[in-house]
mmCIF file of C-alpha atoms in Angstrom:
data_model
loop_
_atom_site.group_PDB
_atom_site.id
_atom_site.type_symbol
_atom_site.label_atom_id
_atom_site.label_comp_id
_atom_site.label_asym_id
_atom_site.label_seq_id
_atom_site.Cartn_x
_atom_site.Cartn_y
_atom_site.Cartn_z
ATOM 1 C CA MET A 1 -0.004 0.018 0.022
ATOM 2 C CA THR A 2 1.264 3.510 -0.764
ATOM 3 C CA THR A 3 1.537 6.028 2.134
ATOM 4 C CA LYS A 4 -1.697 7.830 1.100
ATOM 5 C CA GLU A 5 -3.711 4.609 1.104
ATOM 6 C CA TYR A 6 -2.275 3.657 4.394
ATOM 7 C CA ILE A 7 -3.148 6.990 6.030
ATOM 8 C CA PHE A 8 -6.693 6.749 4.605
ATOM 9 C CA ALA A 9 -7.198 3.221 5.943
ATOM 10 C CA SER A 10 -5.991 4.017 9.366
ATOM 11 C CA SER A 11 -8.090 7.157 9.606
ATOM 12 C CA LEU A 12 -11.104 4.972 8.743
ATOM 13 C CA CYS A 13 -10.172 2.654 11.568
ATOM 14 C CA LEU A 14 -9.952 5.547 14.004
ATOM 15 C CA ALA A 15 -13.227 7.142 12.798
ATOM 16 C CA ALA A 16 -15.429 4.118 13.449
ATOM 17 C CA PRO A 17 -14.444 2.493 16.763
ATOM 18 C CA GLN A 18 -18.005 1.956 17.996
ATOM 19 C CA ALA A 19 -18.789 -0.687 15.443
ATOM 20 C CA SER A 20 -16.355 -3.201 17.002
ATOM 21 C CA GLN A 21 -17.519 -2.707 20.639
ATOM 22 C CA ALA A 22 -20.590 -4.420 21.902
ATOM 23 C CA ILE A 23 -22.284 -5.002 25.268
ATOM 24 C CA THR A 24 -21.876 -8.474 26.806
ATOM 25 C CA VAL A 25 -24.503 -9.743 29.151
ATOM 26 C CA TYR A 26 -23.772 -12.362 31.778
ATOM 27 C CA THR A 27 -26.143 -14.718 33.660
ATOM 28 C CA SER A 28 -25.815 -18.092 35.200
ATOM 29 C CA TRP A 29 -26.166 -21.109 32.967
ATOM 30 C CA GLU A 30 -28.659 -23.135 34.982
ATOM 31 C CA ARG A 31 -30.269 -22.746 38.392
ATOM 32 C CA HIS A 32 -31.821 -25.437 40.622
ATOM 33 C CA ALA A 33 -34.455 -24.559 43.190
ATOM 34 C CA LEU A 34 -37.013 -26.237 45.530
ATOM 35 C CA VAL A 35 -40.691 -25.863 45.048
ATOM 36 C CA GLY A 36 -42.060 -23.054 47.186
ATOM 37 C CA SER A 37 -38.718 -21.308 47.656
ATOM 38 C CA ASP A 38 -37.461 -18.009 46.271
ATOM 39 C CA ILE A 39 -34.779 -17.573 43.840
ATOM 40 C CA ARG A 40 -32.571 -14.641 42.734
ATOM 41 C CA LEU A 41 -31.639 -14.640 39.114
ATOM 42 C CA SER A 42 -28.511 -12.480 38.520
ATOM 43 C CA CYS A 43 -27.846 -10.539 35.359
ATOM 44 C CA THR A 44 -24.835 -8.201 34.767
ATOM 45 C CA PHE A 45 -23.178 -6.783 31.814
ATOM 46 C CA PHE A 46 -19.905 -5.387 30.551
ATOM 47 C CA SER A 47 -19.815 -2.257 28.465
ATOM 48 C CA TRP A 48 -16.877 -0.104 27.331
ATOM 49 C CA ARG A 49 -18.896 2.987 28.041
ATOM 50 C CA SER A 50 -19.700 4.366 31.411
ATOM 51 C CA ILE A 51 -23.275 3.691 32.769
ATOM 52 C CA SER A 52 -25.769 6.059 31.132
ATOM 53 C CA GLU A 53 -28.955 7.371 32.622
ATOM 54 C CA ASP A 54 -30.993 5.343 30.119
ATOM 55 C CA VAL A 55 -29.588 2.005 31.099
ATOM 56 C CA SER A 56 -32.260 -0.667 30.692
ATOM 57 C CA PHE A 57 -32.776 -4.366 31.633
ATOM 58 C CA THR A 58 -35.430 -6.641 30.231
ATOM 59 C CA TRP A 59 -36.308 -10.154 31.566
ATOM 60 C CA ARG A 60 -38.249 -12.540 29.410
ATOM 61 C CA TYR A 61 -39.651 -15.924 30.298
ATOM 62 C CA ARG A 62 -40.065 -18.852 27.918
ATOM 63 C CA PRO A 63 -41.741 -22.026 29.349
ATOM 64 C CA ASP A 64 -40.273 -25.446 28.628
ATOM 65 C CA GLY A 65 -41.619 -26.723 25.344
ATOM 66 C CA SER A 66 -43.037 -23.350 24.214
ATOM 67 C CA LYS A 67 -41.630 -21.118 21.480
ATOM 68 C CA ASP A 68 -42.997 -17.786 22.707
ATOM 69 C CA SER A 69 -41.505 -15.651 25.418
ATOM 70 C CA ILE A 70 -43.272 -13.144 27.510
ATOM 71 C CA SER A 71 -41.790 -10.159 29.254
ATOM 72 C CA ILE A 72 -41.852 -10.299 33.002
ATOM 73 C CA ALA A 73 -39.572 -7.513 34.201
ATOM 74 C CA HIS A 74 -38.278 -4.277 32.783
ATOM 75 C CA PHE A 75 -36.156 -1.471 34.098
ATOM 76 C CA ALA A 76 -35.832 1.717 32.166
ATOM 77 C CA GLY A 77 -35.445 5.429 32.885
ATOM 78 C CA GLY A 78 -34.762 4.758 36.535
ATOM 79 C CA GLU A 79 -38.066 2.914 37.086
ATOM 80 C CA ALA A 80 -38.667 -0.875 37.520
ATOM 81 C CA TYR A 81 -41.828 -2.414 36.068
ATOM 82 C CA THR A 82 -42.847 -6.008 36.832
ATOM 83 C CA ASP A 83 -45.424 -8.488 35.669
ATOM 84 C CA ASN A 84 -48.873 -7.503 36.806
ATOM 85 C CA LYS A 85 -51.153 -9.630 34.533
ATOM 86 C CA GLY A 86 -49.399 -12.904 33.702
ATOM 87 C CA VAL A 87 -48.196 -15.994 35.514
ATOM 88 C CA PHE A 88 -45.631 -14.095 37.545
ATOM 89 C CA LYS A 89 -48.047 -11.569 38.909
ATOM 90 C CA ASP A 90 -46.940 -10.147 42.266
ATOM 91 C CA ARG A 91 -44.095 -12.703 42.346
ATOM 92 C CA VAL A 92 -41.348 -10.911 40.553
ATOM 93 C CA GLU A 93 -39.361 -8.063 42.121
ATOM 94 C CA PHE A 94 -36.550 -6.174 40.690
ATOM 95 C CA VAL A 95 -33.720 -6.282 43.198
ATOM 96 C CA GLY A 96 -30.733 -5.249 41.099
ATOM 97 C CA ASN A 97 -28.735 -1.985 41.241
ATOM 98 C CA PRO A 98 -28.521 -0.757 37.593
ATOM 99 C CA LYS A 99 -25.982 1.843 38.558
ATOM 100 C CA ARG A 100 -23.684 -1.002 39.509
ATOM 101 C CA ARG A 101 -24.472 -3.029 36.392
ATOM 102 C CA ASP A 102 -26.670 -5.410 38.358
ATOM 103 C CA GLY A 103 -30.103 -6.230 36.865
ATOM 104 C CA SER A 104 -31.110 -9.139 39.076
ATOM 105 C CA ILE A 105 -34.745 -10.184 39.776
ATOM 106 C CA LEU A 106 -36.197 -12.124 42.663
ATOM 107 C CA ILE A 107 -38.919 -14.673 41.961
ATOM 108 C CA LYS A 108 -40.946 -15.822 44.937
ATOM 109 C CA ASN A 109 -42.945 -18.996 45.705
ATOM 110 C CA LEU A 110 -41.675 -21.196 42.834
ATOM 111 C CA ASP A 111 -43.813 -23.846 41.280
ATOM 112 C CA PHE A 112 -43.283 -26.661 38.803
ATOM 113 C CA SER A 113 -44.839 -24.529 36.033
ATOM 114 C CA ASP A 114 -41.938 -22.063 36.441
ATOM 115 C CA ASN A 115 -39.538 -24.491 34.721
ATOM 116 C CA GLY A 116 -38.144 -22.655 31.679
ATOM 117 C CA THR A 117 -35.644 -20.236 30.306
ATOM 118 C CA PHE A 118 -35.254 -16.750 31.535
ATOM 119 C CA THR A 119 -33.529 -14.330 29.148
ATOM 120 C CA CYS A 120 -31.910 -11.074 30.291
ATOM 121 C CA ASP A 121 -31.242 -8.329 27.878
ATOM 122 C CA ALA A 122 -29.295 -5.208 28.934
ATOM 123 C CA LYS A 123 -28.827 -2.042 27.052
ATOM 124 C CA ASN A 124 -26.471 0.805 27.889
ATOM 125 C CA PRO A 125 -27.138 3.612 25.269
ATOM 126 C CA PRO A 126 -25.442 4.243 22.985
ATOM 127 C CA ASP A 127 -23.931 0.737 23.504
ATOM 128 C CA ILE A 128 -26.966 -1.349 22.405
ATOM 129 C CA VAL A 129 -25.513 -4.055 20.236
ATOM 130 C CA GLY A 130 -25.276 -7.289 22.161
ATOM 131 C CA ARG A 131 -26.702 -10.741 22.699
ATOM 132 C CA PRO A 132 -29.083 -11.458 25.498
ATOM 133 C CA SER A 133 -28.054 -14.145 27.853
ATOM 134 C CA SER A 134 -30.264 -16.959 29.199
ATOM 135 C CA VAL A 135 -30.528 -18.899 32.428
ATOM 136 C CA ARG A 136 -32.376 -22.164 32.740
ATOM 137 C CA LEU A 137 -34.443 -22.703 35.828
ATOM 138 C CA LEU A 138 -35.180 -26.233 37.152
ATOM 139 C CA VAL A 139 -37.634 -26.695 39.967
ATOM 140 C CA PHE A 140 -37.363 -29.837 42.117
ATOM 141 C CA GLU A 141 -39.427 -31.396 44.819
ATOM 142 C CA ASN A 142 -36.191 -32.383 46.722
ATOM 143 C CA LEU A 143 -32.871 -31.290 45.550
ATOM 144 C CA PRO A 144 -30.835 -34.132 44.043
ATOM 145 C CA ILE A 145 -27.334 -34.599 45.244
ATOM 146 C CA GLN A 146 -24.840 -33.310 42.823
ATOM 147 C CA ALA A 147 -22.592 -35.852 41.151
ATOM 148 C CA GLY A 148 -19.237 -36.134 42.867
ATOM 149 C CA VAL A 149 -20.066 -34.469 46.205
ATOM 150 C CA ILE A 150 -20.331 -37.621 48.236
ATOM 151 C CA THR A 151 -17.494 -39.232 46.329
ATOM 152 C CA GLY A 152 -15.230 -36.308 47.120
ATOM 153 C CA ALA A 153 -16.267 -36.228 50.737
ATOM 154 C CA ILE A 154 -15.613 -39.912 51.422
ATOM 155 C CA ILE A 155 -12.253 -39.748 49.701
ATOM 156 C CA GLY A 156 -11.307 -36.543 51.462
ATOM 157 C CA VAL A 157 -12.233 -37.855 54.875
ATOM 158 C CA VAL A 158 -10.426 -41.105 54.554
ATOM 159 C CA LEU A 159 -7.249 -39.602 53.102
ATOM 160 C CA GLY A 160 -7.440 -36.860 55.706
ATOM 161 C CA LEU A 161 -7.619 -39.514 58.530
ATOM 162 C CA LEU A 162 -4.675 -41.312 56.996
ATOM 163 C CA VAL A 163 -2.561 -38.171 56.892
ATOM 164 C CA LEU A 164 -3.547 -37.335 60.409
ATOM 165 C CA ILE A 165 -2.624 -40.812 61.761
ATOM 166 C CA VAL A 166 0.721 -40.721 60.001
ATOM 167 C CA VAL A 167 1.487 -37.162 61.323
ATOM 168 C CA ILE A 168 0.596 -38.192 64.854
ATOM 169 C CA TYR A 169 2.705 -41.298 64.638
ATOM 170 C CA TYR A 170 5.767 -39.410 63.543
ATOM 171 C CA LEU A 171 5.111 -36.631 65.984
ATOM 172 C CA MET A 172 4.926 -39.191 68.869
ATOM 173 C CA ARG A 173 8.114 -40.737 67.724
ATOM 174 C CA PHE A 174 9.861 -37.364 67.421
ATOM 175 C CA LEU A 175 8.746 -36.235 70.861
ATOM 176 C CA VAL A 176 9.806 -39.402 72.563
ATOM 177 C CA ALA A 177 13.216 -39.413 70.851
ATOM 178 C CA ARG A 178 13.809 -35.843 71.855
ATOM 179 C CA ARG A 179 12.741 -36.578 75.454
ATOM 180 C CA VAL A 180 10.295 -33.712 75.501
ATOM 181 C CA PHE A 181 8.157 -35.807 77.616
ATOM 182 C CA SER A 182 9.057 -38.943 79.433
ATOM 183 C CA LEU A 183 6.636 -41.726 78.887
ATOM 184 C CA SER A 184 5.894 -43.860 81.911
ATOM 185 C CA VAL A 185 4.092 -46.350 79.800
ATOM 186 C CA ARG A 186 3.389 -48.877 82.553
ATOM 187 C CA SER A 187 0.965 -46.662 84.369
ATOM 188 C CA VAL A 188 -1.258 -45.949 81.371
ATOM 189 C CA PRO A 189 -2.796 -49.196 80.165
ATOM 190 C CA ARG A 190 -3.937 -47.981 76.797
ATOM 191 C CA LEU A 191 -0.592 -46.460 75.955
ATOM 192 C CA TRP A 192 0.983 -49.701 76.871
ATOM 193 C CA GLY A 193 -1.179 -51.503 74.327
ATOM 194 C CA LEU A 194 -0.373 -48.925 71.750
ATOM 195 C CA CYS A 195 3.285 -49.276 72.575
ATOM 196 C CA ARG A 196 3.049 -52.993 72.069
ATOM 197 C CA GLY A 197 1.605 -52.407 68.623
ATOM 198 C CA LEU A 198 4.340 -49.955 67.685
ATOM 199 C CA ARG A 199 6.953 -52.497 68.748
ATOM 200 C CA CYS A 200 8.480 -50.660 71.622
ATOM 201 C CA PHE A 201 9.242 -52.636 74.698
ATOM 202 C CA PHE A 202 11.002 -52.238 77.929
ATOM 203 C CA GLY A 203 14.680 -52.844 78.213
ATOM 204 C CA PRO A 204 16.301 -55.385 80.616
ATOM 205 C CA ASP A 205 16.028 -52.987 83.601
ATOM 206 C CA LYS A 206 12.355 -52.676 84.329
ATOM 207 C CA ASN A 207 12.710 -50.464 87.342
ATOM 208 C CA LEU A 208 14.214 -47.588 85.392
ATOM 209 C CA LYS A 209 11.435 -47.864 82.727
ATOM 210 C CA THR A 210 13.692 -47.527 79.739
ATOM 211 C CA LEU A 211 11.975 -47.414 76.517
ATOM 212 C CA VAL A 212 13.046 -49.319 73.463
ATOM 213 C CA PHE A 213 11.493 -47.909 70.301
ATOM 214 C CA GLN A 214 11.783 -49.467 67.046
ATOM 215 C CA GLY A 215 14.865 -51.272 67.928
ATOM 216 C CA ARG A 216 16.823 -48.321 69.314
ATOM 217 C CA ILE A 217 17.265 -47.991 73.050
ATOM 218 C CA LEU A 218 16.425 -44.596 74.455
ATOM 219 C CA LYS A 219 16.587 -43.657 78.136
ATOM 220 C CA MET B 1 14.420 -64.751 48.758
ATOM 221 C CA LEU B 2 14.614 -62.901 45.481
ATOM 222 C CA CYS B 3 12.049 -65.291 43.906
ATOM 223 C CA ILE B 4 9.621 -64.754 46.718
ATOM 224 C CA LEU B 5 10.064 -60.984 46.483
ATOM 225 C CA LEU B 6 9.592 -60.828 42.732
ATOM 226 C CA GLY B 7 6.533 -63.109 43.038
ATOM 227 C CA VAL B 8 4.983 -60.994 45.680
ATOM 228 C CA LEU B 9 5.770 -57.831 43.713
ATOM 229 C CA ALA B 10 4.179 -59.379 40.541
ATOM 230 C CA LEU B 11 1.085 -60.244 42.544
ATOM 231 C CA HIS B 12 0.844 -56.692 43.848
ATOM 232 C CA LEU B 13 1.176 -55.169 40.452
ATOM 233 C CA LEU B 14 -1.484 -57.524 39.105
ATOM 234 C CA VAL B 15 -3.878 -56.394 41.861
ATOM 235 C CA PHE B 16 -3.098 -52.721 41.078
ATOM 236 C CA ILE B 17 -3.809 -53.172 37.415
ATOM 237 C CA LEU B 18 -7.035 -55.120 38.069
ATOM 238 C CA LEU B 19 -8.221 -52.331 40.444
ATOM 239 C CA ILE B 20 -7.444 -49.580 37.847
ATOM 240 C CA VAL B 21 -9.211 -51.423 35.117
ATOM 241 C CA SER B 22 -12.277 -52.173 37.294
ATOM 242 C CA THR B 23 -12.463 -48.550 38.520
ATOM 243 C CA ALA B 24 -11.838 -46.803 35.152
ATOM 244 C CA SER B 25 -14.079 -48.873 32.737
ATOM 245 C CA SER B 26 -17.790 -48.307 32.908
ATOM 246 C CA GLN B 27 -18.904 -51.888 32.563
ATOM 247 C CA TRP B 28 -20.311 -52.886 35.926
ATOM 248 C CA THR B 29 -23.674 -53.740 34.380
ATOM 249 C CA VAL B 30 -24.198 -54.744 30.749
ATOM 250 C CA GLU B 31 -27.358 -55.223 28.832
ATOM 251 C CA ALA B 32 -28.121 -56.100 25.247
ATOM 252 C CA ARG B 33 -27.550 -52.627 23.799
ATOM 253 C CA GLY B 34 -25.240 -50.881 26.321
ATOM 254 C CA HIS B 35 -23.509 -50.735 29.584
ATOM 255 C CA THR B 36 -23.842 -48.664 32.685
ATOM 256 C CA ASP B 37 -21.953 -47.689 35.852
ATOM 257 C CA LEU B 38 -19.601 -46.700 37.322
ATOM 258 C CA TRP B 39 -19.229 -43.411 35.540
ATOM 259 C CA TYR B 40 -21.222 -43.430 32.299
ATOM 260 C CA ASN B 41 -24.460 -44.970 31.043
ATOM 261 C CA CYS B 42 -24.077 -45.745 27.393
ATOM 262 C CA HIS B 43 -26.594 -47.352 25.093
ATOM 263 C CA SER B 44 -27.065 -47.598 21.409
ATOM 264 C CA ASP B 45 -30.397 -47.307 19.698
ATOM 265 C CA THR B 46 -31.640 -46.384 16.268
ATOM 266 C CA GLN B 47 -30.216 -42.846 16.448
ATOM 267 C CA GLY B 48 -26.780 -43.952 17.359
ATOM 268 C CA TYR B 49 -24.621 -44.403 20.484
ATOM 269 C CA HIS B 50 -25.401 -42.134 23.357
ATOM 270 C CA CYS B 51 -23.514 -41.734 26.663
ATOM 271 C CA SER B 52 -24.721 -39.867 29.632
ATOM 272 C CA GLN B 53 -23.460 -39.429 33.202
ATOM 273 C CA ALA B 54 -24.148 -42.187 35.627
ATOM 274 C CA SER B 55 -26.928 -41.411 38.145
ATOM 275 C CA ASN B 56 -26.295 -39.099 41.081
ATOM 276 C CA GLU B 57 -27.493 -41.414 43.685
ATOM 277 C CA ASP B 58 -25.519 -41.635 46.940
ATOM 278 C CA TRP B 59 -24.689 -45.339 46.741
ATOM 279 C CA ILE B 60 -23.126 -45.023 43.334
ATOM 280 C CA GLN B 61 -21.057 -42.170 44.598
ATOM 281 C CA ALA B 62 -20.040 -44.340 47.605
ATOM 282 C CA VAL B 63 -18.932 -47.158 45.265
ATOM 283 C CA GLN B 64 -16.960 -44.663 43.168
ATOM 284 C CA ALA B 65 -15.201 -43.240 46.198
ATOM 285 C CA LEU B 66 -14.393 -46.737 47.633
ATOM 286 C CA MET B 67 -12.968 -47.891 44.366
ATOM 287 C CA ILE B 68 -10.802 -44.794 43.994
ATOM 288 C CA LEU B 69 -9.616 -45.177 47.612
ATOM 289 C CA ALA B 70 -8.800 -48.886 46.980
ATOM 290 C CA VAL B 71 -6.637 -47.811 43.980
ATOM 291 C CA VAL B 72 -4.883 -45.064 46.033
ATOM 292 C CA PHE B 73 -4.262 -47.396 48.937
ATOM 293 C CA CYS B 74 -2.830 -50.106 46.656
ATOM 294 C CA PHE B 75 -0.473 -47.564 45.145
ATOM 295 C CA VAL B 76 0.623 -46.191 48.535
ATOM 296 C CA SER B 77 1.232 -49.806 49.571
ATOM 297 C CA LEU B 78 3.519 -50.215 46.509
ATOM 298 C CA LEU B 79 5.431 -47.127 47.555
ATOM 299 C CA ALA B 80 5.671 -48.357 51.148
ATOM 300 C CA PHE B 81 6.972 -51.730 49.887
ATOM 301 C CA ALA B 82 9.686 -50.034 47.869
ATOM 302 C CA TYR B 83 10.634 -47.844 50.871
ATOM 303 C CA GLN B 84 10.612 -50.659 53.401
ATOM 304 C CA LEU B 85 12.534 -52.875 51.133
ATOM 305 C CA PHE B 86 15.597 -50.662 51.421
ATOM 306 C CA ARG B 87 15.084 -49.059 54.845
ATOM 307 C CA LEU B 88 13.747 -51.867 57.088
ATOM 308 C CA PHE B 89 15.995 -53.346 59.722
ATOM 309 C CA LYS B 90 16.940 -56.979 59.563
ATOM 310 C CA GLY B 91 14.243 -59.306 60.628
ATOM 311 C CA GLY B 92 11.534 -56.706 60.307
ATOM 312 C CA ARG B 93 8.078 -57.199 58.895
ATOM 313 C CA PHE B 94 6.550 -55.222 56.004
ATOM 314 C CA PHE B 95 3.999 -53.792 58.383
ATOM 315 C CA PHE B 96 2.883 -50.650 56.550
ATOM 316 C CA THR B 97 2.836 -52.312 53.157
ATOM 317 C CA SER B 98 0.560 -55.000 54.525
ATOM 318 C CA ILE B 99 -1.745 -52.615 56.330
ATOM 319 C CA PHE B 100 -2.334 -50.518 53.233
ATOM 320 C CA GLN B 101 -2.893 -53.547 51.029
ATOM 321 C CA ILE B 102 -5.435 -55.007 53.428
ATOM 322 C CA LEU B 103 -7.251 -51.736 53.653
ATOM 323 C CA ALA B 104 -7.344 -51.668 49.884
ATOM 324 C CA SER B 105 -8.940 -55.117 49.860
ATOM 325 C CA VAL B 106 -11.502 -54.104 52.489
ATOM 326 C CA PHE B 107 -12.475 -51.087 50.425
ATOM 327 C CA VAL B 108 -12.888 -53.200 47.233
ATOM 328 C CA MET B 109 -14.972 -55.612 49.143
ATOM 329 C CA CYS B 110 -17.218 -52.884 50.474
ATOM 330 C CA ALA B 111 -17.605 -51.318 47.059
ATOM 331 C CA ALA B 112 -18.537 -54.573 45.491
ATOM 332 C CA ILE B 113 -21.044 -55.452 48.279
ATOM 333 C CA ILE B 114 -22.667 -52.026 48.125
ATOM 334 C CA TYR B 115 -22.940 -52.333 44.366
ATOM 335 C CA THR B 116 -24.457 -55.801 44.458
ATOM 336 C CA VAL B 117 -27.004 -54.919 47.103
ATOM 337 C CA MET B 118 -28.187 -51.441 45.796
ATOM 338 C CA ARG B 119 -28.291 -52.200 42.120
ATOM 339 C CA PRO B 120 -31.786 -51.443 40.815
ATOM 340 C CA ASP B 121 -31.907 -53.677 37.754
ATOM 341 C CA SER B 122 -31.753 -57.266 39.011
ATOM 342 C CA ASP B 123 -32.414 -58.827 35.644
ATOM 343 C CA LYS B 124 -29.374 -57.283 33.783
ATOM 344 C CA ASP B 125 -26.061 -59.081 33.597
ATOM 345 C CA TYR B 126 -22.884 -58.050 35.355
ATOM 346 C CA GLY B 127 -20.035 -56.710 33.230
ATOM 347 C CA TYR B 128 -16.338 -57.459 33.442
ATOM 348 C CA SER B 129 -15.485 -54.542 35.658
ATOM 349 C CA TYR B 130 -17.660 -55.970 38.444
ATOM 350 C CA VAL B 131 -16.011 -59.385 37.935
ATOM 351 C CA LEU B 132 -12.573 -57.847 38.102
ATOM 352 C CA ALA B 133 -13.498 -56.057 41.364
ATOM 353 C CA TRP B 134 -14.514 -59.347 42.937
ATOM 354 C CA VAL B 135 -11.344 -60.985 41.660
ATOM 355 C CA ALA B 136 -9.124 -58.168 42.985
ATOM 356 C CA PHE B 137 -10.574 -58.571 46.582
ATOM 357 C CA PRO B 138 -9.201 -61.987 47.472
ATOM 358 C CA LEU B 139 -5.975 -61.376 45.519
ATOM 359 C CA SER B 140 -5.282 -58.121 47.421
ATOM 360 C CA LEU B 141 -6.181 -59.799 50.728
ATOM 361 C CA ILE B 142 -3.746 -62.631 50.067
ATOM 362 C CA SER B 143 -1.103 -60.163 49.019
ATOM 363 C CA GLY B 144 -1.532 -58.185 52.175
ATOM 364 C CA LEU B 145 -1.341 -61.292 54.364
ATOM 365 C CA ILE B 146 1.743 -62.471 52.551
ATOM 366 C CA TYR B 147 3.414 -59.101 53.394
ATOM 367 C CA LEU B 148 2.510 -59.617 56.953
ATOM 368 C CA ILE B 149 4.229 -62.948 57.190
ATOM 369 C CA LEU B 150 7.221 -61.879 55.138
ATOM 370 C CA ARG B 151 10.372 -61.018 57.130
ATOM 371 C CA LYS B 152 13.282 -59.097 55.698
ATOM 372 C CA LYS B 153 16.381 -61.258 55.716
ATOM 373 C CA ASP B 154 19.196 -59.090 54.600
#
């Protein structure tokens, strides 16, 4: 490219930066809830521009198996509007803080008919180009245990106990070797049994209560 | 002495491999067109071959945990054997090796028993993973007991 063409192309790039920026909306992927409980669906966005006064959030609901979505909550011009006619009448509340990019809603008293997809669309004028994000709601009678929770718990507890036993064993051995405390094993019957298991036995002179531990004689 | 040592080591390695294969492959129950447990349920139908996660029930998770623990304890027992081979005093017993191996066999037994009792489909056949788990249990128990009797001689 010649110098003139290069300057022309770069000035075009500088003149139209807005086309490459878009607003990105974030919600959870899937939420699980119990029948009768409340749930807070969070929605936030990222925008290169600062929050404008006309920031708006729109929540839509599409039931499972249906193709149409209805609008259940809307925030615009500093005012929040919620469903006052449909299935979510008096059950939806706008609890987000739009000045902090939070457009969350609270749905109360869930029922099995609330299973479906909730879509959040956020706009921050003039940054309006963006894809809405969806969160899937699953309502259960009793919450199923997630895969891997019990597995991890059992493995963790057993390995933790193992590490604890090994640490205590070496600690006891270290402390006895350093004579930090003198063990009068005879007087404590349980410790005597433990000592038998760990292969420590008394030396030839039983009166002095010498301790032989693992084949080495310590006084 | 060397022959006995190599034999015992070979048995230990065999048990380790059996445990790994039994834990990792998802063939505890087989049916005509698929297999299920311990990690995946796969079946083939007219639309192809589908695999989904195994169910979340607590007993399956317990079996998974116990099998993994058995593999871990068998491996730790192998390490303890290598350590005690070179560091044990003369006439000493392979105490820790034996303890870990016996614990591994207990875990495999518990896992196999839980699976047998709690399985929902009693009409389906057992797969090779289940059989290997039951084979690994007595072999690891024998291996652990051999370590208990073995004494280091040099």
